[in-house]
PDB file of N, CA and C in Angstrom:
ATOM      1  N   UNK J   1     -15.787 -15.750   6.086  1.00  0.00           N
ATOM      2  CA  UNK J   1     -15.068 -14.494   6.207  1.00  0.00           C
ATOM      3  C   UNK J   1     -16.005 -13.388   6.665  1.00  0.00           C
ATOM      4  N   UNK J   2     -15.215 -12.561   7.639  1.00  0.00           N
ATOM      5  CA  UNK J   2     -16.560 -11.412   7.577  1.00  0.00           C
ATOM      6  C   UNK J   2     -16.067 -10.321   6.687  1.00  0.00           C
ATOM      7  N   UNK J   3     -16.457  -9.161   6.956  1.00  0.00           N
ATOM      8  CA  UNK J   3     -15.659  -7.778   6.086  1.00  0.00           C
ATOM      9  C   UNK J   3     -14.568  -7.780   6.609  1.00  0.00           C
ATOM     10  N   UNK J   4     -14.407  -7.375   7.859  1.00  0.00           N
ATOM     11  CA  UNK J   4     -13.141  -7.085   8.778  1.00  0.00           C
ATOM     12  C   UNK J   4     -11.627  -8.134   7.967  1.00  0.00           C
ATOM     13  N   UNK J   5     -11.908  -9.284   8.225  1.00  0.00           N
ATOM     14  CA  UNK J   5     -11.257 -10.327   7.804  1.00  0.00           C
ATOM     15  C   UNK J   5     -10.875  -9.886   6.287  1.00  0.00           C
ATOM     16  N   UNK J   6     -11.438  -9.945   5.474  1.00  0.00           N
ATOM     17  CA  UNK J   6     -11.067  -9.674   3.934  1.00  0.00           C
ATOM     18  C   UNK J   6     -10.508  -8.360   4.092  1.00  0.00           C
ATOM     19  N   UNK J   7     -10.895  -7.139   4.609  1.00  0.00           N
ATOM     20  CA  UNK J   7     -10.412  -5.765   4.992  1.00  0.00           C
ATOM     21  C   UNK J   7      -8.462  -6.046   5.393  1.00  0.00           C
ATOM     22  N   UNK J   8      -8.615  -6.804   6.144  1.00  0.00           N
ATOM     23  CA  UNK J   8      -7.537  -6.935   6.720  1.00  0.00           C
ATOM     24  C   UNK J   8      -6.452  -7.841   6.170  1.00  0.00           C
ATOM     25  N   UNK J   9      -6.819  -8.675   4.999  1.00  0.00           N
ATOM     26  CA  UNK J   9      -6.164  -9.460   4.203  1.00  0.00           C
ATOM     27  C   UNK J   9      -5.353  -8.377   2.596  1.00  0.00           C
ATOM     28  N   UNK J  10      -6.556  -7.416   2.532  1.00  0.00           N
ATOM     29  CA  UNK J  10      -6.080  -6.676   1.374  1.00  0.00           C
ATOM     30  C   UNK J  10      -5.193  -5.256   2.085  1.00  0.00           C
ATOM     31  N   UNK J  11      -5.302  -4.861   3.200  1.00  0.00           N
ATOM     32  CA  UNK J  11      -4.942  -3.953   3.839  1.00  0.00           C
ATOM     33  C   UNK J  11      -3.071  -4.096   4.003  1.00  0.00           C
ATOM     34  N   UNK J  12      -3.224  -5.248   4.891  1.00  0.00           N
ATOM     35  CA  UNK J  12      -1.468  -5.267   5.470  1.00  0.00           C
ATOM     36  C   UNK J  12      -1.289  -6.646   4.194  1.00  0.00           C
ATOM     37  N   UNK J  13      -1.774  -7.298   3.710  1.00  0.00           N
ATOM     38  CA  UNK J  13      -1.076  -8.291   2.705  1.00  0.00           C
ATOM     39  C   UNK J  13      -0.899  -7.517   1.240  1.00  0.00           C
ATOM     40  N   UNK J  14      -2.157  -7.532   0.910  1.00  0.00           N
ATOM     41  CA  UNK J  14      -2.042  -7.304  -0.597  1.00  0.00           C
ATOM     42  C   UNK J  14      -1.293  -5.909  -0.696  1.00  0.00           C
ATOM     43  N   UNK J  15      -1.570  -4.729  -0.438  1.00  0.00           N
ATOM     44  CA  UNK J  15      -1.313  -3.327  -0.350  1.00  0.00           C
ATOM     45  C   UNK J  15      -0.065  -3.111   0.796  1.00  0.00           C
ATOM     46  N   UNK J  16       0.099  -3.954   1.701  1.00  0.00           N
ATOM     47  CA  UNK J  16       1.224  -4.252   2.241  1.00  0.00           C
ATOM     48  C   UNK J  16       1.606  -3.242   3.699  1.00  0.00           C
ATOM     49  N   UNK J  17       0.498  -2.449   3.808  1.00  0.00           N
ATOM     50  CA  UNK J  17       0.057  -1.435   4.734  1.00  0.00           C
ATOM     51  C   UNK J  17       1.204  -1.941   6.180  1.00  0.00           C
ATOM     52  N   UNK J  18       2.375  -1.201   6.622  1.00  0.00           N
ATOM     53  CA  UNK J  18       2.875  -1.690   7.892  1.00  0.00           C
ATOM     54  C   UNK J  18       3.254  -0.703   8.809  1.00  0.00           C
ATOM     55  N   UNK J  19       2.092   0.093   9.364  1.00  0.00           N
ATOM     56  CA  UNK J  19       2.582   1.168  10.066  1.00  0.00           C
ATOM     57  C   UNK J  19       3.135   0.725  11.307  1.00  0.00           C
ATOM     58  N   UNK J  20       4.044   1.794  11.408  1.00  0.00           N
ATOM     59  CA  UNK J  20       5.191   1.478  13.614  1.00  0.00           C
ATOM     60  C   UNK J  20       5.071   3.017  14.019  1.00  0.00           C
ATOM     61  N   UNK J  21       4.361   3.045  14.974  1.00  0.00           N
ATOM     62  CA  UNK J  21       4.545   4.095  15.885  1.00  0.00           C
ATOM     63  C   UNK J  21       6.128   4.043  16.862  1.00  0.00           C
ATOM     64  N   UNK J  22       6.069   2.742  17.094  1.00  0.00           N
ATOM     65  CA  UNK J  22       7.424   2.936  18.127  1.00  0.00           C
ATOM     66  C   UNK J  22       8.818   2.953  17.080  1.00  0.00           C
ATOM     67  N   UNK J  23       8.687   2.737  16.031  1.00  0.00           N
ATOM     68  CA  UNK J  23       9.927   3.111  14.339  1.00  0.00           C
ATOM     69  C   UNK J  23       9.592   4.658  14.222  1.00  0.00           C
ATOM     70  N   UNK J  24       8.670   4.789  13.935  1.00  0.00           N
ATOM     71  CA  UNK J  24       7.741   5.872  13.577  1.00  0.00           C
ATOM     72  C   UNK J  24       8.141   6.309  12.202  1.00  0.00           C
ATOM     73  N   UNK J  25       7.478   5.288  11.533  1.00  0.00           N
ATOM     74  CA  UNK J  25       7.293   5.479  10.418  1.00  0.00           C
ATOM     75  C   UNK J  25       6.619   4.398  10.031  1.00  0.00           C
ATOM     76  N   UNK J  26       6.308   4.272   8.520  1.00  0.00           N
ATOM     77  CA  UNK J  26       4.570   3.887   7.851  1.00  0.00           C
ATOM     78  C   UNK J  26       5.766   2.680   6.625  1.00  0.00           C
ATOM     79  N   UNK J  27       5.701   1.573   6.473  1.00  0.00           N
ATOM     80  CA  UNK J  27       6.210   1.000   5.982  1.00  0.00           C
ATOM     81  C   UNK J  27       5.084   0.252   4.434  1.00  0.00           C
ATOM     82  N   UNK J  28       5.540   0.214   3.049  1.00  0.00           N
ATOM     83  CA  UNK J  28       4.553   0.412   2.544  1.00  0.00           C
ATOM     84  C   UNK J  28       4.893  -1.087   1.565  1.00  0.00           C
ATOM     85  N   UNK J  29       4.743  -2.246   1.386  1.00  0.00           N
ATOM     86  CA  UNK J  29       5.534  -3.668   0.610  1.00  0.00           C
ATOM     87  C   UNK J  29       4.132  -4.301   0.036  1.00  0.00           C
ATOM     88  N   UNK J  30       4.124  -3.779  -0.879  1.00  0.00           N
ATOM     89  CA  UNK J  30       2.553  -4.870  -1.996  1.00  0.00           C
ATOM     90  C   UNK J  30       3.101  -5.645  -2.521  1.00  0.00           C
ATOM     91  N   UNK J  31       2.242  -6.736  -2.198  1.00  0.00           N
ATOM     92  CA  UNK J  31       2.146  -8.052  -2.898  1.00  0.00           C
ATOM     93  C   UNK J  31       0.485  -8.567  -3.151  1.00  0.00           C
ATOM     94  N   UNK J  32       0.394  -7.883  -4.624  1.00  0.00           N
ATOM     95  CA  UNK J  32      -1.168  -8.227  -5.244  1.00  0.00           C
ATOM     96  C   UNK J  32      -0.713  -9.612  -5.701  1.00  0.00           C
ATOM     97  N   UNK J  33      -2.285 -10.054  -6.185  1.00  0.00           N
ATOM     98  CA  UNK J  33      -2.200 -11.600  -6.554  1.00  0.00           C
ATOM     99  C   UNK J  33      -1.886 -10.725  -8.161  1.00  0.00           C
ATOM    100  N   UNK J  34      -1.200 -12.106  -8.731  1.00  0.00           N
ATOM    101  CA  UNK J  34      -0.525 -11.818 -10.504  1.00  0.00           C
ATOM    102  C   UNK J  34      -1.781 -11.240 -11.279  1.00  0.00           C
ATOM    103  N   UNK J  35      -2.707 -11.244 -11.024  1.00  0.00           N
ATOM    104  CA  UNK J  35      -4.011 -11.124 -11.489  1.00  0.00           C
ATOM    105  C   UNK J  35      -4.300  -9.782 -11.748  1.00  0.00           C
ATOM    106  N   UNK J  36      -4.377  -9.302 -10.751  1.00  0.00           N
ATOM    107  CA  UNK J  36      -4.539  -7.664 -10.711  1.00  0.00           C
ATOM    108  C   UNK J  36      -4.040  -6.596 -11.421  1.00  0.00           C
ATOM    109  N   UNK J  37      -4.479  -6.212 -12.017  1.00  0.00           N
ATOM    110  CA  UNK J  37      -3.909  -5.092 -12.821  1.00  0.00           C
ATOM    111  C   UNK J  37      -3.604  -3.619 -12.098  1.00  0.00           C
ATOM    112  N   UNK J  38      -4.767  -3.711 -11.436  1.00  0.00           N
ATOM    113  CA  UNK J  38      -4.901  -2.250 -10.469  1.00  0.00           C
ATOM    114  C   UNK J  38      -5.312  -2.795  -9.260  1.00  0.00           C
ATOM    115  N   UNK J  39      -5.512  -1.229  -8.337  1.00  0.00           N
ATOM    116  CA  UNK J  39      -6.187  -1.423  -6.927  1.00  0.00           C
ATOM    117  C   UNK J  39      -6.126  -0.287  -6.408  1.00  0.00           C
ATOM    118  N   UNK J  40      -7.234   0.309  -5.673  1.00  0.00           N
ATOM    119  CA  UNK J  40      -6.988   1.863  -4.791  1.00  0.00           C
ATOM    120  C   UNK J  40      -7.788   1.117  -3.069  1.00  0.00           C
ATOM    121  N   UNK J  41      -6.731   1.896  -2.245  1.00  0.00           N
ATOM    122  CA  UNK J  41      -7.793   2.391  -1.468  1.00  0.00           C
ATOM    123  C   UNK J  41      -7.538   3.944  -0.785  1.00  0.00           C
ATOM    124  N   UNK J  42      -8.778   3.769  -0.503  1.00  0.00           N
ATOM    125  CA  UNK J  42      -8.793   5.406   0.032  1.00  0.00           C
ATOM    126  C   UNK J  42      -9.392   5.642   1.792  1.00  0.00           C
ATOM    127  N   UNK J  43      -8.652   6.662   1.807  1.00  0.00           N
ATOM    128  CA  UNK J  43      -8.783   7.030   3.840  1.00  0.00           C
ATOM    129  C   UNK J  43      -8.885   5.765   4.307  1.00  0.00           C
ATOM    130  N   UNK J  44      -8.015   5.251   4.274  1.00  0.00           N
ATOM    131  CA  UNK J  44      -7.420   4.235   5.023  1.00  0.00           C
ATOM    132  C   UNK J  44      -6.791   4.792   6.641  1.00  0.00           C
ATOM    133  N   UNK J  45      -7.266   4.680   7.704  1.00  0.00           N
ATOM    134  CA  UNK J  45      -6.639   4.962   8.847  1.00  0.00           C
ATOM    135  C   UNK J  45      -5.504   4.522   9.389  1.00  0.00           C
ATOM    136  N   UNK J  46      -4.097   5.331   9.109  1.00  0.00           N
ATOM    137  CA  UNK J  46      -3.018   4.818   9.835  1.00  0.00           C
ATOM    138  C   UNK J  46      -2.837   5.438  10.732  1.00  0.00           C
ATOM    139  N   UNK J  47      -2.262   5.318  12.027  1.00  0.00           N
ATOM    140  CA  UNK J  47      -1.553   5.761  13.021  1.00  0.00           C
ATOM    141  C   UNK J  47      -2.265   7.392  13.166  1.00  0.00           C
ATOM    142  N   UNK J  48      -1.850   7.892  12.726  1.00  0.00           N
ATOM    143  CA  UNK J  48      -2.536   9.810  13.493  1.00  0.00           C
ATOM    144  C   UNK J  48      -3.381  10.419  11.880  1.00  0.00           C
ATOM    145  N   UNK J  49      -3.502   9.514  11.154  1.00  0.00           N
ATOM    146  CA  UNK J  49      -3.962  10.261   9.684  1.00  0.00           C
ATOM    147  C   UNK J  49      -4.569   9.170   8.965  1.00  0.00           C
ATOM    148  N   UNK J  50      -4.203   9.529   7.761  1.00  0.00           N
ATOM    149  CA  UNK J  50      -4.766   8.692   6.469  1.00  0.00           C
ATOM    150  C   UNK J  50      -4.293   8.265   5.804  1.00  0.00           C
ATOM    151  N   UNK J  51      -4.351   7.424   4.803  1.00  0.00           N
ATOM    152  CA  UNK J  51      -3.565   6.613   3.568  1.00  0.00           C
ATOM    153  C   UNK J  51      -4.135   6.575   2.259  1.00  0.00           C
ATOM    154  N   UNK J  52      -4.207   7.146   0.930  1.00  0.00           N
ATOM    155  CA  UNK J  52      -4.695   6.219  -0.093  1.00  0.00           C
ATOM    156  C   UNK J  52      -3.592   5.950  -0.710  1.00  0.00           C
ATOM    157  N   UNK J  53      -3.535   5.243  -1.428  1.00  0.00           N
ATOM    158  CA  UNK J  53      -2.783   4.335  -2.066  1.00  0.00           C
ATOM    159  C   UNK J  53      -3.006   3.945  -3.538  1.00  0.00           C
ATOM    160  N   UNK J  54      -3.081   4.156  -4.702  1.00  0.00           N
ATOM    161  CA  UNK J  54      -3.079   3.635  -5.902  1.00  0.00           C
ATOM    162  C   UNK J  54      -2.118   2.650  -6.709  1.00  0.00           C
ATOM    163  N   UNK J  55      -2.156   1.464  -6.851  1.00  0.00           N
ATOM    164  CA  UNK J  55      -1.426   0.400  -7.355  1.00  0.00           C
ATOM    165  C   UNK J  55      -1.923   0.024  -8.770  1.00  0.00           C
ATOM    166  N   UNK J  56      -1.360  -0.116  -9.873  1.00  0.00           N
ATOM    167  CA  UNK J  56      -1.188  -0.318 -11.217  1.00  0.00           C
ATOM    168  C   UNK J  56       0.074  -0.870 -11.614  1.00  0.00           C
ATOM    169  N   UNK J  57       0.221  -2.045 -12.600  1.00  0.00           N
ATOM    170  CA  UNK J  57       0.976  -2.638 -13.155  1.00  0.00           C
ATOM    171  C   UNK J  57       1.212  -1.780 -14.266  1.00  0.00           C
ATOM    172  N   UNK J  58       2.711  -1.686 -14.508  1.00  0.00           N
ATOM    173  CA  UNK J  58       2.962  -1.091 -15.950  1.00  0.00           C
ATOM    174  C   UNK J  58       3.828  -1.835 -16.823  1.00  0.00           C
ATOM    175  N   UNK J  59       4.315  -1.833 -18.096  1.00  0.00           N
ATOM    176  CA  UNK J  59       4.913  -2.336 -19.118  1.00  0.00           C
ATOM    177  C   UNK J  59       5.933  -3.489 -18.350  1.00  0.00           C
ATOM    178  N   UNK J  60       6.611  -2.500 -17.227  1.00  0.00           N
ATOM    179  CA  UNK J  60       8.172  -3.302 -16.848  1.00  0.00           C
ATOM    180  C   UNK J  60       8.180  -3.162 -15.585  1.00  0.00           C
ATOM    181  N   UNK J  61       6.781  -2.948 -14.572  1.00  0.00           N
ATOM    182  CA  UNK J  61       6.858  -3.298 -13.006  1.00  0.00           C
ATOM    183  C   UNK J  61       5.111  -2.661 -12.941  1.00  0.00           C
ATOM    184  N   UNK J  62       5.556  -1.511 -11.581  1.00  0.00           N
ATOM    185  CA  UNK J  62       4.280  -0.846 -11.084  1.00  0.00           C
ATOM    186  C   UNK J  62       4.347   0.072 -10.938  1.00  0.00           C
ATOM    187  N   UNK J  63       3.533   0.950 -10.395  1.00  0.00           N
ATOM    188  CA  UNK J  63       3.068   2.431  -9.866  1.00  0.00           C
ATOM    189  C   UNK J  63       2.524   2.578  -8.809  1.00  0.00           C
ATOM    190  N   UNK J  64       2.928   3.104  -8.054  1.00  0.00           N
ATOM    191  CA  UNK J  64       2.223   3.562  -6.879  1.00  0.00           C
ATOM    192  C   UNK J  64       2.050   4.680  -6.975  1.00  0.00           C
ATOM    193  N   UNK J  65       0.895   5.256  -6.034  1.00  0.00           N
ATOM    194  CA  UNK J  65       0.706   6.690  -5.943  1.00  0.00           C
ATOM    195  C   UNK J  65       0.189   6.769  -4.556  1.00  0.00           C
ATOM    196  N   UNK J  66       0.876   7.232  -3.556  1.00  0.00           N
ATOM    197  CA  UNK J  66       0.576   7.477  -2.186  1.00  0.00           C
ATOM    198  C   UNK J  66       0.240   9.204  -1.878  1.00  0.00           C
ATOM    199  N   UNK J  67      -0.693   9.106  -1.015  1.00  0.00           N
ATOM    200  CA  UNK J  67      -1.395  10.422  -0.558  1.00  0.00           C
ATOM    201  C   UNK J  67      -1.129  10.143   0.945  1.00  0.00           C
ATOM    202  N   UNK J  68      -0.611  10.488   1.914  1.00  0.00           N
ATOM    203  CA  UNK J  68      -0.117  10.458   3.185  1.00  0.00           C
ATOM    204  C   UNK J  68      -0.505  11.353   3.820  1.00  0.00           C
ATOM    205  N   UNK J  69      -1.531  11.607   4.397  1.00  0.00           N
ATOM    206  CA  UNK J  69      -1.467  12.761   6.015  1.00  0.00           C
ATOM    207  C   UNK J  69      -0.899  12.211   6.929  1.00  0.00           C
ATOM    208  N   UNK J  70      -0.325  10.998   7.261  1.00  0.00           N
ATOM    209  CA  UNK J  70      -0.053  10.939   8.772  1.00  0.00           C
ATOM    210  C   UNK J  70       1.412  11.972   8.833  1.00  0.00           C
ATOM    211  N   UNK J  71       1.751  11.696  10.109  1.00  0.00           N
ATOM    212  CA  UNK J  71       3.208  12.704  10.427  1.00  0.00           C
ATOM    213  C   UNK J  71       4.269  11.614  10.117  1.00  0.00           C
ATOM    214  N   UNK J  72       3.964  10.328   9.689  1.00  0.00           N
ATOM    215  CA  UNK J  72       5.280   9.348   9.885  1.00  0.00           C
ATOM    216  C   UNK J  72       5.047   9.378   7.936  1.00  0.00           C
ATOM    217  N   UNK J  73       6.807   9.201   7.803  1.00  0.00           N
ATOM    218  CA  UNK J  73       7.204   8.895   6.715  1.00  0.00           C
ATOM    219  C   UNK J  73       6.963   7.729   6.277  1.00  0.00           C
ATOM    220  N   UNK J  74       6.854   7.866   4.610  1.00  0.00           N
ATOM    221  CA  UNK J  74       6.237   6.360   4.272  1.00  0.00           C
ATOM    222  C   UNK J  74       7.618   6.124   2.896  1.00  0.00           C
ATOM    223  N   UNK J  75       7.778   4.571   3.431  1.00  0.00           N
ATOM    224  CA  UNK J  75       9.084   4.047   2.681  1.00  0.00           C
ATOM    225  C   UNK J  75       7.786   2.503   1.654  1.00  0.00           C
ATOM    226  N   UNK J  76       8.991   2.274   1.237  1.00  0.00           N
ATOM    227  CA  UNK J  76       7.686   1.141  -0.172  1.00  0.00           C
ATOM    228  C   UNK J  76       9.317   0.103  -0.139  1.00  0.00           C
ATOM    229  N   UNK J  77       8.868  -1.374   0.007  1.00  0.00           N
ATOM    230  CA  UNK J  77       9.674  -2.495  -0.101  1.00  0.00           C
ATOM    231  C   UNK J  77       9.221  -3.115  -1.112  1.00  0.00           C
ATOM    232  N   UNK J  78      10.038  -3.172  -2.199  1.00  0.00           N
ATOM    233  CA  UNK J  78       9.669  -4.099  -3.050  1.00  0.00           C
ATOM    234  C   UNK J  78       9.935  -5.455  -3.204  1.00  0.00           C
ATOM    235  N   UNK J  79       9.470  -6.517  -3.644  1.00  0.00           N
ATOM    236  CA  UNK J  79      10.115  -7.873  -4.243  1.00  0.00           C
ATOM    237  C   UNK J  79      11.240  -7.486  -4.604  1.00  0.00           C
ATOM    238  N   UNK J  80      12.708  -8.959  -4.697  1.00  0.00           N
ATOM    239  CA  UNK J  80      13.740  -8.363  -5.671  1.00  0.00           C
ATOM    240  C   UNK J  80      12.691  -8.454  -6.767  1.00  0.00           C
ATOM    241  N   UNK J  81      14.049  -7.466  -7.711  1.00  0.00           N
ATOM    242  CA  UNK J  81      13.868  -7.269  -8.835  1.00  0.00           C
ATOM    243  C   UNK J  81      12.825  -6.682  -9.513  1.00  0.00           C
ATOM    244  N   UNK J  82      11.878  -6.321  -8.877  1.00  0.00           N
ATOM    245  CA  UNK J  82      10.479  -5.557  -8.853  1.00  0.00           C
ATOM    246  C   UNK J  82      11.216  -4.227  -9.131  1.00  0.00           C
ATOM    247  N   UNK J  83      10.437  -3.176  -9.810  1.00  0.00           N
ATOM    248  CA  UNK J  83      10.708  -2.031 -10.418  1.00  0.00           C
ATOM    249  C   UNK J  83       9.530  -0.990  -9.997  1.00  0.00           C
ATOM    250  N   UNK J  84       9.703  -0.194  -9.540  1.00  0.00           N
ATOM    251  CA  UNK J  84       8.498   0.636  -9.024  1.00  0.00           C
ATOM    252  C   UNK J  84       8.636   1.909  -9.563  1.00  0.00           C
ATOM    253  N   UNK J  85       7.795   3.364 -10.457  1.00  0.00           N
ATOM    254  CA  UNK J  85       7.244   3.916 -10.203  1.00  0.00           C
ATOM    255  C   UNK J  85       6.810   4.450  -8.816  1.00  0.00           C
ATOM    256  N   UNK J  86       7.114   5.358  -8.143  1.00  0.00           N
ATOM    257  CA  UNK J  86       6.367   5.751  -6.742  1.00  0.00           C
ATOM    258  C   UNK J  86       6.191   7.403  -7.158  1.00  0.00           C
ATOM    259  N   UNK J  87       5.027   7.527  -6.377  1.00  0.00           N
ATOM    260  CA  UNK J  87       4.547   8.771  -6.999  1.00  0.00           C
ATOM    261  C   UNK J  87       4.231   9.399  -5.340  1.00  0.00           C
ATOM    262  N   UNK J  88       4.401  10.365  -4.425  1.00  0.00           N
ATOM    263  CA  UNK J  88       3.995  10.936  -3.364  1.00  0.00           C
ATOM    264  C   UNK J  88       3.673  11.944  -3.184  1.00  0.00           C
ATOM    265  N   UNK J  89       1.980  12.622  -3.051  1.00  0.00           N
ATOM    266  CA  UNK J  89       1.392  13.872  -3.594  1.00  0.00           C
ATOM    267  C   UNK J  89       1.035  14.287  -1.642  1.00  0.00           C
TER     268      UNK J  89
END
């Protein structure tokens, strides 16, 4: 693996990162391994801006906490039955 490779496995898989310029908008679907309790990343480069992202498991799903500069709106797909917390500062 190099960095890039693992970068790019936790980026659009795990954290679920799916930006469309030609949608124009920032599409947002995590799928961490069962393992994980948490996860951040930060200034993440999407499309015309930035991304961080905070992921935490809670009692009866998750949490997100998204920080967005780009100009495209950001939507979050969950698993069924998945329960989300979303937080957008």
């Amino acid at each position: 693996w190099t960095a890039y490779g693992a970068m790019v496995t936790v980026v659009r898989h795990f954290f679920g990162i799916q930006p469309s310029a030609s949608e124009g908008k920032i599409v947002i679907a995590p799928r961490m391994p069962e393992k994980w309790g948490r996860g951040r990343l930060t200034n993440v480069r999407v499309l015309d801006g930035m991304l961080n992202i905070e992921y935490e498991k809670t009692g009866d799903g998750i949490r997100l906490t998204i920080h967005n500069t780009t100009s495209y709106p950001v939507s979050v797909e969950l698993k069924p039955g998945e329960k989300a917390e979303t937080v957008f500062l």
